[in-house]
Amino acid sequence: MATAAIFSSLRRRRSPSLEAFLAPVDLTDVALVQTLATISNDLVSKFSDKCYNFQRKNSRALIRKIEVFLVLLDYLKDSTYTTKSASASASSTLPSTALLCFKELYLLLYRSKILLHYCAKSSKLWLLLQNHSISGHFHDLSQEISTLLDVFPLKDVVELSDDVREQVELLQRQARRSRLFIDKNDESLRIRFFDFLDVFEKGEAPNSEELRSFFVGSLGIKDAKSCRVEIEFLEEQIVNHEGDVEPTVSVLNGFVALTRYCRFLLFGFEEDEVGLGFGCGRRPRKGLITQEIAETFITVPKDFCCPISLDLMRDPVIISTGQTYERSSIARWIEEGHCNCPKTGQMLVHNRLVPNRALRSLIMQWCIAHGVPLDPPETMDASTEGFAAAAPTRAALEANRATAAILIQQLANGSDGGMTVAAREIRLLAKTGRENRAFIAEAGAIPHLRKLLLSVNPVAQENSVTAMLNLSIYDKNKSRIMDEEGCLGSIVEVLRFGHTTEARENAAATLFSLSAVHDYKKRIADEGGAVEALAGLLRDGTPRGKKDAVTALFNLSTHTDNCVRMIEAGAVTALVGALGIEGVAEEAAGALALIVRQPVGAEAVGKEEMTVAGLIAMMRCGTPRGKENAVAALLELCRSGGTAATERVVKSPMLAGLLQTLLFTGTKRARRKAASLARVFQRCENAALHFGGLGVGYAFAGNSAAANRDSSFAGDVSVPMSISVPVL
């Protein structure tokens, strides 16, 4: 048996029983005794007959101690001793030391109640994994009870009967001798659980009969429902994990993967088909991503965003001035010849980029808690990638790989309900981890998911399109999806005629993900009804649907050959209408700035009555990024739209003041665009009438080399891209 000293390093520092309890201060000794007797009796009646899966001996030993306290309290409550004290309310008849002990007992009883409830209601697998820790909590309570009994003035409570006194004295001696107890049977099961994980760590699969004996025979997990409950509980522990808790997140992920594998290997798919088949209502979704997170866009903490790109950092690095940036952004800044810090302006002593591992760990924890995908960049060096705090172990990967094989087999040959369950589980399995997305696609999931995209079962369709979205986040899977015959068309069909709002939204997000590859943008735009459906979703969708649609349209607009197609499909009208919608206005302005570069695009945008007014409004009230995109769109409209378009912009009465403000307070790109727009106006015959007050600013801008027109896409339009595709 492990000693308390050795074991203490393995235990959680914060017990599940710790709560903000205060001992009563305003009760008389009689009322306090009565209250304690009631609490003790409630504990004994509720937990003495409970069937504990683990911690049986520790739980029963604690209950027996409480039973002795109950005997003492009942005797005091019913004795003439307390009856007399009821009439003598002016002074307490209990010794002061006894009163203090009873107040401490009040706290101990409540802590005992929570610990016993924790053992009775928690996941079996979690209790098994926390066997040492929870045993330590029981030992802590035993020691505190021993201390309380050593202090309790038993001799001064003169009216106790001999049998009650003997029971208390016996408990006192036993408490002094109590030692940390770890059940050998529970411990052997815990070690056996780890052994299964070790088998996967070696690249093999555990024996199915041994798994059945362990889960069904030893743990009493006898069906798919109870197994799923275990998985969900372990996932919650991952989300709420504390740094000093064993096992680590990586190991917990391995146990989740192992349990998920057993769930399908041992119990199949039949139980879950209830509620997922044809005509059945949707079941509430549970897991790491809540409905609220899935339907809204998360505000990223400012400290997690790169000061250059303003996007969530995936690979934060520290430069010589001590500032942190996204590696790709600051590397590009240095490559462009800059020798100073973008944020502070200080000169760089050297160009070394040091990984900010502490910040990356915090970002990863935040992403895990909020269900935000954060795959490390494929260009990241091995040392940085190896730092990932929750990096998957080989055991987790192999268990997930084995689970994926079972799920894909079900997709290929299962019943309608079984295929729906399999699609849902692939969706969940592909939520996080580049490795998971890779081997799911390699195992052949995409062709089978494509067939489910056109299912008449709404739940099957929604799960399949969301699984396709999650898989598409991995770059190599984009080509697999696009090369699968009919897959793109089926995704567009879901976008146009999907049975549920979420299915249509996730189809739009999938198109956005696929359109990250330049060669696919033209194919997506040419797919019948794709752009029309995206424009419709931007006009009439939910806030999340509008976001999915506008980001997809923005990506499509970066391909010059898509301009005419987007005009014909009504995307321009939808983008102009989105200029006044919070959350999508920035991307809409960015897309318009790209479209108006071509004369045909400028003509179409110029015909929209609300274009100039919408862009002006964004320059006045938008975010820095929105103002940047708005002035870029107006500049391109003047350059490509001809005299008529330029006059419409020039006649805007508020533009003069907004331009002047932007010239001095805007972002670097916004100032550059505003300066270029000012130069265009200077050549107009009405420039003196409308912009005479901007002479100083224009003169400064006109002499600046930065006023030249940018040739790069990144310099013209700025749109947040890092978490636009949620993993669901």
XYZ file of C-alpha atoms in Angstrom:
728
model
C 0.000 0.000 0.000
C 1.319 3.423 -0.948
C 2.235 5.676 1.903
C 0.475 8.972 2.369
C 3.678 10.897 1.647
C 4.270 9.189 -1.705
C 0.644 9.366 -2.662
C 0.104 13.021 -1.767
C 1.939 14.192 -4.893
C -0.603 12.405 -7.078
C -3.702 13.844 -5.485
C -5.716 16.797 -6.603
C -5.049 19.860 -4.516
C -8.686 20.838 -4.705
C -11.179 18.286 -3.546
C -14.512 17.864 -5.307
C -15.988 18.315 -1.846
C -14.607 21.792 -1.246
C -17.471 24.281 -1.177
C -18.035 27.667 0.382
C -19.600 26.549 3.663
C -19.806 28.603 6.814
C -20.460 27.142 10.234
C -23.571 28.527 11.938
C -22.792 31.335 14.331
C -26.241 32.300 15.544
C -27.508 28.946 16.854
C -27.789 28.034 20.510
C -26.134 24.836 21.616
C -29.501 23.054 21.552
C -30.332 24.231 18.035
C -26.844 23.359 16.847
C -27.100 19.828 18.253
C -30.515 19.384 16.673
C -29.249 20.667 13.313
C -26.250 18.342 13.366
C -28.446 15.393 14.288
C -30.746 16.129 11.352
C -27.843 16.415 8.902
C -26.219 13.225 10.195
C -29.455 11.289 10.011
C -30.003 12.509 6.458
C -26.514 11.382 5.462
C -26.904 7.935 6.986
C -30.349 7.347 5.475
C -29.308 8.506 1.982
C -25.928 6.859 1.648
C -25.841 3.790 3.896
C -27.765 1.675 1.361
C -26.107 3.116 -1.750
C -24.394 0.702 -4.094
C -20.945 2.146 -4.710
C -19.054 0.994 -7.779
C -15.773 2.109 -6.245
C -14.547 3.409 -2.889
C -16.922 0.968 -1.174
C -14.853 0.442 1.987
C -13.882 4.091 2.332
C -17.499 5.178 1.872
C -18.863 2.677 4.381
C -16.157 3.523 6.902
C -17.057 7.200 6.675
C -20.749 6.428 7.079
C -20.018 4.314 10.162
C -18.167 7.245 11.714
C -21.135 9.493 11.011
C -23.438 6.887 12.609
C -21.456 7.157 15.855
C -21.771 10.945 15.748
C -25.492 10.481 15.190
C -25.730 8.321 18.314
C -23.960 11.030 20.321
C -26.070 13.821 18.888
C -29.355 11.968 19.336
C -28.517 11.292 22.951
C -27.640 14.929 23.620
C -30.733 16.087 21.785
C -33.063 13.840 23.769
C -31.384 14.051 27.152
C -32.515 16.130 30.052
C -29.181 17.888 29.604
C -30.379 19.648 26.497
C -33.881 19.991 27.855
C -32.537 22.035 30.716
C -30.468 24.091 28.347
C -33.601 24.977 26.413
C -34.993 26.784 29.457
C -31.665 28.344 30.317
C -31.230 30.306 27.120
C -29.239 33.022 28.826
C -26.108 30.883 28.979
C -24.766 27.876 27.108
C -24.636 24.571 29.006
C -22.297 22.902 26.522
C -18.601 23.443 27.176
C -17.220 26.088 24.858
C -14.717 23.625 23.401
C -17.524 21.178 22.594
C -19.450 23.967 20.896
C -16.431 24.773 18.685
C -16.036 21.081 17.851
C -19.676 20.824 16.843
C -19.301 23.818 14.542
C -16.322 22.106 12.921
C -18.385 18.926 12.672
C -20.996 20.922 10.757
C -18.422 21.588 8.032
C -17.121 18.023 8.054
C -20.601 16.613 7.593
C -21.283 18.761 4.564
C -17.936 17.888 3.025
C -18.685 14.227 3.672
C -22.055 14.582 2.005
C -20.566 16.039 -1.155
C -17.789 13.445 -1.312
C -20.231 10.564 -0.872
C -22.533 12.038 -3.498
C -19.546 12.434 -5.824
C -18.685 8.747 -5.452
C -22.287 7.657 -5.923
C -23.025 9.741 -9.023
C -19.763 10.152 -10.931
C -18.662 8.255 -13.991
C -17.316 4.810 -13.228
C -14.272 5.312 -15.414
C -13.519 8.689 -13.873
C -13.744 7.264 -10.351
C -11.395 4.511 -11.449
C -8.880 6.973 -12.869
C -9.114 9.109 -9.720
C -8.862 6.130 -7.360
C -5.768 7.437 -5.560
C -7.010 10.989 -5.366
C -10.451 10.176 -3.995
C -8.985 7.718 -1.494
C -6.903 10.637 -0.298
C -10.013 12.751 0.242
C -11.478 10.065 2.482
C -8.217 9.876 4.400
C -8.211 13.666 4.842
C -11.691 13.519 6.363
C -10.647 10.678 8.679
C -7.704 12.681 9.935
C -9.875 15.730 10.549
C -12.384 13.593 12.428
C -9.535 12.211 14.532
C -8.353 15.728 15.328
C -11.875 16.809 16.223
C -12.347 13.849 18.588
C -8.966 14.498 20.233
C -10.073 18.055 20.996
C -13.649 17.186 21.952
C -14.033 17.441 25.792
C -15.747 14.100 26.259
C -15.107 14.044 30.009
C -16.787 17.399 30.498
C -20.047 16.182 28.959
C -21.030 14.515 32.213
C -24.517 13.255 31.429
C -23.526 10.862 28.616
C -24.512 7.250 29.139
C -21.746 4.687 29.391
C -22.576 2.964 26.101
C -22.558 6.241 24.147
C -19.289 7.262 25.805
C -17.750 3.878 24.934
C -18.774 4.187 21.280
C -17.262 7.649 21.007
C -14.045 6.540 22.712
C -13.818 3.538 20.389
C -14.272 5.801 17.352
C -11.589 8.072 18.769
C -9.073 5.196 19.012
C -9.955 3.885 15.570
C -9.616 7.337 13.995
C -6.133 7.693 15.472
C -5.110 4.410 13.816
C -6.680 5.181 10.443
C -4.394 4.983 7.466
C -4.773 5.787 3.807
C -6.712 2.915 2.241
C -6.575 2.181 -1.474
C -8.743 -0.743 -2.467
C -6.593 -3.399 -4.147
C -9.407 -4.528 -6.426
C -10.120 -0.982 -7.569
C -6.424 -0.400 -8.106
C -6.035 -3.549 -10.181
C -8.917 -2.411 -12.398
C -7.296 0.991 -12.796
C -4.028 -0.605 -13.842
C -5.915 -2.858 -16.245
C -7.546 0.204 -17.820
C -4.111 1.713 -18.388
C -2.909 -1.599 -19.840
C -5.543 -1.390 -22.594
C -4.248 2.052 -23.453
C -0.697 0.696 -23.558
C -1.766 -1.893 -26.138
C -3.014 0.873 -28.423
C 0.201 2.765 -27.716
C 2.059 -0.165 -29.287
C -0.071 0.126 -32.419
C -2.237 -2.897 -31.659
C -5.874 -3.366 -30.640
C -6.779 -4.945 -27.272
C -8.489 -8.311 -27.232
C -12.233 -7.801 -27.653
C -13.148 -10.448 -25.080
C -10.902 -8.843 -22.486
C -12.510 -5.497 -23.199
C -15.963 -7.029 -22.811
C -14.961 -8.646 -19.532
C -13.620 -5.326 -18.254
C -16.429 -3.009 -19.340
C -19.409 -5.328 -18.955
C -18.273 -7.760 -16.285
C -16.107 -5.633 -14.008
C -17.564 -2.147 -14.484
C -21.176 -3.007 -15.257
C -21.264 -0.854 -18.424
C -23.707 -3.060 -20.276
C -25.131 -0.991 -23.129
C -24.367 1.799 -25.581
C -26.251 4.411 -23.581
C -24.241 3.926 -20.384
C -21.024 3.833 -22.425
C -21.922 7.121 -24.096
C -22.570 8.682 -20.676
C -19.071 7.636 -19.632
C -17.576 9.253 -22.746
C -19.433 12.514 -22.187
C -18.344 12.676 -18.556
C -14.686 12.162 -19.497
C -14.983 14.858 -22.170
C -16.314 17.266 -19.560
C -13.274 16.537 -17.406
C -11.043 17.439 -20.355
C -12.795 20.790 -20.742
C -12.589 21.538 -17.007
C -9.127 20.054 -16.528
C -6.779 21.655 -14.041
C -3.057 21.604 -14.626
C -2.204 19.645 -11.456
C -4.764 16.879 -12.022
C -3.782 13.392 -13.069
C -4.121 11.999 -15.652
C -3.118 14.714 -18.103
C -5.354 15.922 -20.925
C -3.374 13.875 -23.446
C -3.916 10.695 -21.460
C -7.582 11.530 -20.899
C -7.990 11.937 -24.647
C -6.587 8.448 -24.988
C -9.153 7.045 -22.554
C -11.980 8.833 -24.373
C -10.772 7.309 -27.641
C -10.513 3.852 -26.048
C -14.002 4.079 -24.556
C -15.483 5.306 -27.834
C -13.890 2.351 -29.607
C -15.397 -0.050 -27.067
C -18.777 1.632 -27.372
C -19.078 0.544 -31.024
C -17.042 -2.644 -30.832
C -19.047 -4.067 -27.929
C -22.492 -2.536 -28.314
C -22.853 -1.694 -31.986
C -25.207 0.985 -33.304
C -28.714 -0.230 -32.547
C -29.385 1.618 -29.287
C -28.599 4.994 -30.785
C -30.852 4.523 -33.776
C -33.797 5.515 -31.616
C -34.337 9.217 -32.245
C -32.001 9.314 -35.244
C -34.045 7.440 -37.804
C -36.539 8.648 -40.344
C -39.106 11.092 -39.108
C -37.681 11.255 -35.606
C -37.060 14.488 -33.782
C -33.571 15.704 -33.196
C -31.860 14.724 -30.010
C -30.170 17.402 -27.990
C -26.493 17.553 -28.827
C -23.978 17.173 -26.083
C -20.231 17.291 -26.051
C -17.458 19.819 -26.187
C -19.314 22.327 -28.366
C -22.584 23.699 -27.031
C -25.517 24.817 -29.147
C -24.843 28.428 -28.195
C -21.235 28.250 -29.374
C -22.247 26.510 -32.580
C -24.767 29.219 -33.450
C -22.713 32.272 -32.559
C -19.267 33.547 -33.337
C -16.823 33.661 -30.522
C -15.055 36.825 -29.473
C -11.359 36.022 -29.344
C -9.483 37.543 -26.364
C -7.422 40.507 -27.557
C -4.186 39.113 -26.136
C -4.609 35.989 -28.298
C -4.698 38.000 -31.545
C -1.697 39.003 -33.634
C -1.192 42.807 -33.611
C -0.488 42.681 -37.362
C -3.238 40.435 -38.748
C -5.625 40.817 -35.771
C -6.342 37.086 -36.130
C -6.099 34.329 -33.541
C -2.447 33.277 -33.282
C -1.622 29.660 -34.039
C 2.145 29.953 -33.722
C 2.955 32.964 -31.473
C 6.593 34.068 -31.417
C 8.512 36.740 -29.493
C 10.802 39.223 -31.259
C 13.763 41.092 -29.771
C 11.574 43.930 -28.413
C 9.551 41.476 -26.319
C 6.359 41.799 -28.395
C 4.483 38.688 -29.563
C 3.222 38.138 -33.110
C 1.960 35.330 -35.306
C 5.060 33.733 -36.865
C 3.907 34.060 -40.485
C 2.883 37.719 -40.058
C 6.076 38.952 -38.436
C 8.211 36.854 -40.786
C 6.534 38.511 -43.761
C 7.062 41.923 -42.134
C 10.796 41.260 -41.759
C 11.070 39.827 -45.276
C 9.618 43.055 -46.642
C 12.705 44.851 -45.306
C 11.350 46.342 -42.087
C 13.870 46.615 -39.262
C 11.543 47.865 -36.534
C 8.818 46.421 -34.292
C 5.378 46.999 -35.874
C 3.761 47.739 -32.515
C 6.355 49.850 -30.683
C 8.479 51.148 -33.549
C 11.693 50.071 -31.769
C 14.569 48.852 -33.930
C 15.085 45.085 -33.914
C 18.374 43.995 -32.336
C 18.162 40.681 -34.201
C 15.653 38.779 -36.347
C 15.365 35.633 -34.250
C 11.804 34.449 -33.543
C 11.404 32.708 -30.186
C 8.264 30.534 -29.719
C 5.945 31.938 -27.022
C 5.037 28.568 -25.598
C 3.233 29.868 -22.537
C 0.859 31.935 -24.662
C 0.349 29.091 -27.098
C -0.634 26.829 -24.199
C -3.211 29.376 -23.022
C -4.565 29.740 -26.565
C -4.890 25.981 -26.901
C -6.740 25.705 -23.587
C -9.109 28.465 -24.676
C -9.673 26.790 -28.051
C -10.404 23.429 -26.433
C -12.867 25.033 -24.000
C -14.695 26.877 -26.809
C -14.519 24.213 -29.484
C -12.377 26.356 -31.775
C -10.116 24.401 -34.158
C -6.433 25.181 -33.743
C -4.374 22.827 -35.860
C -0.691 23.755 -35.818
C 0.490 25.240 -39.134
C 1.962 22.607 -41.427
C 5.118 24.717 -41.717
C 5.688 24.774 -37.963
C 9.000 23.340 -36.876
C 9.020 20.038 -35.057
C 10.104 21.484 -31.711
C 7.215 23.937 -31.650
C 4.666 21.366 -32.762
C 5.868 18.941 -30.111
C 4.998 21.467 -27.423
C 1.232 21.136 -27.851
C -0.125 20.714 -24.342
C -2.939 18.449 -25.483
C -1.099 16.740 -28.333
C -2.696 13.356 -29.073
C -0.797 10.300 -27.896
C -0.273 7.357 -30.190
C -2.751 5.404 -28.104
C -5.468 7.997 -28.777
C -4.649 8.080 -32.469
C -4.676 4.303 -32.836
C -7.915 3.960 -30.873
C -9.548 6.647 -32.998
C -8.240 4.965 -36.141
C -9.783 1.659 -35.067
C -13.057 3.433 -34.253
C -13.077 5.136 -37.651
C -12.738 1.759 -39.366
C -15.833 0.487 -37.533
C -17.788 3.657 -38.344
C -16.898 3.613 -42.028
C -17.856 -0.039 -42.264
C -21.235 0.936 -40.810
C -21.559 3.753 -43.349
C -20.959 1.245 -46.105
C -23.217 -1.603 -44.992
C -25.332 -0.485 -42.043
C -29.003 0.269 -41.615
C -30.347 3.763 -42.208
C -30.278 4.557 -38.495
C -26.845 2.992 -38.091
C -25.438 5.101 -40.920
C -26.854 8.211 -39.274
C -25.132 7.320 -36.012
C -21.885 6.610 -37.840
C -22.019 9.987 -39.628
C -22.596 11.724 -36.305
C -19.638 9.973 -34.705
C -17.347 10.762 -37.649
C -18.485 14.362 -37.321
C -17.454 14.340 -33.654
C -14.229 12.449 -34.304
C -13.183 15.013 -36.914
C -13.865 17.968 -34.605
C -10.268 18.289 -33.528
C -6.941 17.008 -34.672
C -5.326 17.045 -38.073
C -4.417 13.380 -37.594
C -8.050 12.375 -37.057
C -9.170 14.216 -40.173
C -6.386 12.653 -42.179
C -6.969 8.999 -41.351
C -10.770 9.267 -41.531
C -10.483 10.452 -45.126
C -7.723 7.956 -45.923
C -9.971 5.143 -44.681
C -12.566 6.071 -47.307
C -15.215 8.023 -45.394
C -15.815 10.743 -48.011
C -17.608 8.612 -50.679
C -19.999 7.227 -48.084
C -20.664 10.635 -46.545
C -21.388 11.974 -50.035
C -24.234 9.485 -50.411
C -25.752 10.633 -47.121
C -25.693 14.287 -48.214
C -28.860 13.674 -50.224
C -30.584 11.583 -47.548
C -34.231 12.315 -46.850
C -33.425 11.941 -43.150
C -32.670 15.494 -41.865
C -30.384 14.266 -39.078
C -28.357 12.075 -41.423
C -27.955 14.934 -43.892
C -26.930 17.404 -41.219
C -24.375 15.050 -39.692
C -22.874 14.123 -43.049
C -22.443 17.693 -44.301
C -20.971 18.773 -40.955
C -18.601 15.807 -41.021
C -17.592 16.885 -44.532
C -16.970 20.415 -43.220
C -14.789 19.165 -40.382
C -12.799 16.922 -42.705
C -12.273 19.734 -45.213
C -10.337 21.816 -42.673
C -7.361 19.520 -43.294
C -5.818 20.803 -46.519
C -5.132 17.425 -48.095
C -8.777 16.445 -47.681
C -9.916 19.372 -49.812
C -8.629 17.651 -52.929
C -10.227 14.360 -51.869
C -13.610 16.064 -51.558
C -13.306 17.990 -54.808
C -12.062 14.913 -56.706
C -14.910 12.733 -55.459
C -17.400 12.547 -58.319
C -20.608 14.407 -57.534
C -19.465 15.512 -54.074
C -19.325 19.237 -54.820
C -22.735 19.084 -56.469
C -24.202 17.294 -53.464
C -22.803 19.916 -51.077
C -24.398 22.631 -53.197
C -27.690 20.713 -53.156
C -27.596 20.734 -49.359
C -26.866 24.468 -49.451
C -29.871 25.055 -51.698
C -32.420 22.582 -50.379
C -31.081 21.268 -47.066
C -33.668 19.948 -44.626
C -32.381 22.009 -41.686
C -30.957 25.490 -41.258
C -27.781 24.087 -39.747
C -27.258 21.768 -42.708
C -27.497 24.689 -45.147
C -25.180 26.828 -43.049
C -22.588 24.085 -42.753
C -22.754 23.482 -46.488
C -21.890 27.170 -46.986
C -19.033 26.855 -44.500
C -17.791 23.798 -46.395
C -17.699 25.776 -49.638
C -15.748 28.497 -47.854
C -13.256 25.919 -46.586
C -12.848 24.343 -50.021
C -12.495 27.719 -51.708
C -9.324 28.388 -49.724
C -7.588 26.577 -52.615
C -7.375 29.024 -55.521
C -7.847 26.386 -58.201
C -11.204 25.368 -56.705
C -12.776 28.834 -56.604
C -13.779 28.802 -60.265
C -15.175 25.266 -60.029
C -17.308 26.181 -57.025
C -18.650 29.347 -58.640
C -19.488 27.434 -61.842
C -21.424 24.771 -59.939
C -25.070 25.380 -60.709
C -26.906 27.342 -58.013
C -23.931 27.667 -55.657
C -23.448 31.432 -55.807
C -27.214 32.060 -55.924
C -27.682 30.007 -52.765
C -24.852 31.781 -50.979
C -26.352 35.152 -51.915
C -29.745 34.012 -50.632
C -28.243 32.844 -47.352
C -26.484 36.191 -46.980
C -29.793 38.004 -47.466
C -32.114 35.839 -45.407
C -30.025 33.558 -43.202
C -29.389 33.537 -39.478
C -26.438 35.580 -38.161
C -24.261 32.514 -38.376
C -25.590 31.674 -41.835
C -24.812 35.177 -43.068
C -21.274 34.822 -41.738
C -20.772 31.497 -43.506
C -22.171 32.898 -46.752
C -20.207 36.151 -46.796
C -16.881 34.443 -46.101
C -17.544 31.976 -48.912
C -18.480 34.802 -51.300
C -15.386 36.721 -50.273
C -13.179 33.766 -51.148
C -14.906 33.315 -54.501
C -14.484 37.024 -55.294
C -10.698 36.720 -55.070
C -10.733 34.819 -58.384
C -11.060 37.335 -61.222
C -12.895 34.881 -63.496
C -15.802 34.688 -61.016
C -16.799 38.345 -61.319
C -19.433 37.969 -64.059
C -20.856 34.835 -62.429
C -21.289 36.622 -59.095
C -23.016 39.553 -60.780
C -25.426 37.279 -62.638
C -26.204 35.305 -59.466
C -27.175 38.408 -57.457
C -24.179 38.194 -55.139
C -23.309 41.863 -55.668
C -26.745 42.996 -54.525
C -26.501 40.739 -51.472
C -23.027 42.046 -50.609
C -24.163 45.660 -50.845
C -27.105 44.868 -48.585
C -24.741 43.256 -46.077
C -22.751 46.483 -45.637
C -25.126 47.527 -42.883
C -25.155 44.200 -41.039
C -22.857 43.894 -38.056
C -20.628 40.848 -38.213
C -20.524 40.528 -42.000
C -19.988 44.103 -43.193
C -16.189 43.877 -43.198
C -16.099 40.809 -45.436
C -18.822 42.246 -47.676
C -16.815 45.441 -48.221
C -13.684 43.377 -48.879
C -15.475 41.298 -51.505
C -16.869 44.421 -53.197
C -13.380 45.966 -53.273
C -12.213 42.970 -55.277
C -15.202 42.830 -57.584
C -15.015 46.513 -58.566
C -11.449 46.103 -59.791
C -12.917 44.899 -63.060
C -14.925 47.356 -65.177
C -17.892 45.004 -65.401
C -17.816 44.599 -61.633
C -17.497 48.329 -61.046
C -20.457 48.923 -63.330
C -22.612 46.419 -61.461
C -21.623 47.734 -58.038
C -22.084 51.332 -59.173
C -25.679 50.602 -60.204
C -26.566 49.606 -56.656
C -28.100 52.687 -55.034
C -26.886 51.881 -51.527
C -23.274 51.086 -52.401
C -21.668 54.461 -51.737
C -23.893 55.214 -48.741
C -23.118 51.822 -47.200
C -19.370 52.225 -47.654
C -19.452 55.775 -46.284
C -21.379 54.563 -43.238
C -18.741 51.908 -42.644
C -15.984 54.515 -42.871
C -17.816 56.475 -40.184
C -18.824 53.758 -37.742
C -16.999 50.585 -38.759
C -14.098 48.785 -37.179
C -10.549 49.692 -38.263
C -10.603 46.733 -40.612
C -14.018 47.696 -41.943
C -12.921 51.274 -42.615
C -9.893 49.915 -44.417
C -12.001 47.731 -46.700
C -14.571 50.482 -47.273
C -12.029 53.070 -48.462
C -10.381 50.401 -50.627
C -13.738 49.642 -52.265
C -14.438 53.334 -52.925
C -10.968 53.785 -54.404
C -11.370 50.834 -56.768
C -14.866 52.024 -57.714
C -13.426 55.379 -58.788
C -10.584 53.779 -60.713
C -12.643 51.207 -62.603
C -16.149 52.689 -62.629
C -15.479 55.712 -64.812
C -16.581 59.326 -64.440
C -20.132 58.555 -63.335
C -19.031 56.351 -60.464
C -16.373 58.843 -59.418
C -18.909 61.665 -59.331
C -21.229 59.622 -57.139
C -18.402 59.117 -54.660
C -17.240 62.748 -54.848
C -20.723 64.079 -54.159
C -20.910 62.318 -50.796
C -21.012 65.234 -48.333
C -19.450 63.349 -45.396
C -16.534 61.900 -47.278
C -14.203 64.911 -46.890
C -14.113 64.778 -43.098
C -13.955 60.986 -43.021
C -11.015 60.924 -45.396
C -9.165 63.520 -43.376
C -9.733 61.539 -40.194
C -8.635 58.331 -41.857
C -5.470 59.933 -43.220
C -4.260 60.562 -39.689
C -5.933 57.893 -37.524
C -6.524 54.899 -39.776
C -4.483 51.756 -40.073
C -1.416 51.805 -42.268
C -3.319 50.258 -45.177
C -6.299 52.538 -44.645
C -4.070 55.621 -44.727
C -2.466 54.402 -47.912
C -5.856 53.855 -49.566
C -7.195 57.190 -48.325
C -4.140 58.970 -49.742
C -4.618 57.266 -53.106
C -8.305 58.202 -53.119
C -7.386 61.807 -52.344
C -5.055 61.891 -55.336
C -7.846 60.616 -57.560
C -10.088 63.415 -56.343
C -7.399 66.010 -56.967
C -7.620 65.207 -60.645
C -11.373 65.711 -60.684
C -12.658 69.086 -61.828
C -14.760 69.361 -58.648
C -11.911 68.562 -56.241
C -11.426 72.173 -55.138
C -15.138 72.538 -54.389
C -15.519 69.415 -52.281
C -12.077 68.806 -50.767
C -10.355 72.166 -50.482
C -9.909 71.672 -46.774
C -7.710 68.627 -47.226
C -4.769 70.420 -48.840
C -2.244 69.702 -46.115
C -3.182 66.072 -45.808
C -3.157 65.578 -49.540
C 0.164 67.285 -49.961
C 1.642 64.935 -47.368
C -0.021 61.920 -48.936
C 0.907 62.931 -52.461
C 4.598 62.951 -51.607
C 4.442 59.573 -49.909
C 5.647 56.506 -51.712
C 3.044 54.578 -49.755
C 0.328 56.244 -51.779
C 1.111 54.119 -54.796
C -1.427 51.497 -55.686
C -0.696 48.138 -54.110
C -0.362 45.124 -56.310
C -0.745 42.488 -53.627
C -4.098 41.135 -52.520
C -3.204 41.354 -48.811
C -2.501 45.067 -49.089
C -5.867 45.857 -50.615
C -8.386 43.945 -48.558
C -8.223 42.748 -44.981
C -10.571 40.074 -43.680
C -10.314 37.900 -40.536
C -9.823 34.320 -41.664
C -8.443 32.293 -38.772
C -11.629 30.932 -37.152
C -14.223 31.566 -39.807
C -14.874 27.834 -40.170
C -16.215 26.447 -36.865
C -15.709 22.766 -36.148
C -19.089 21.373 -35.183
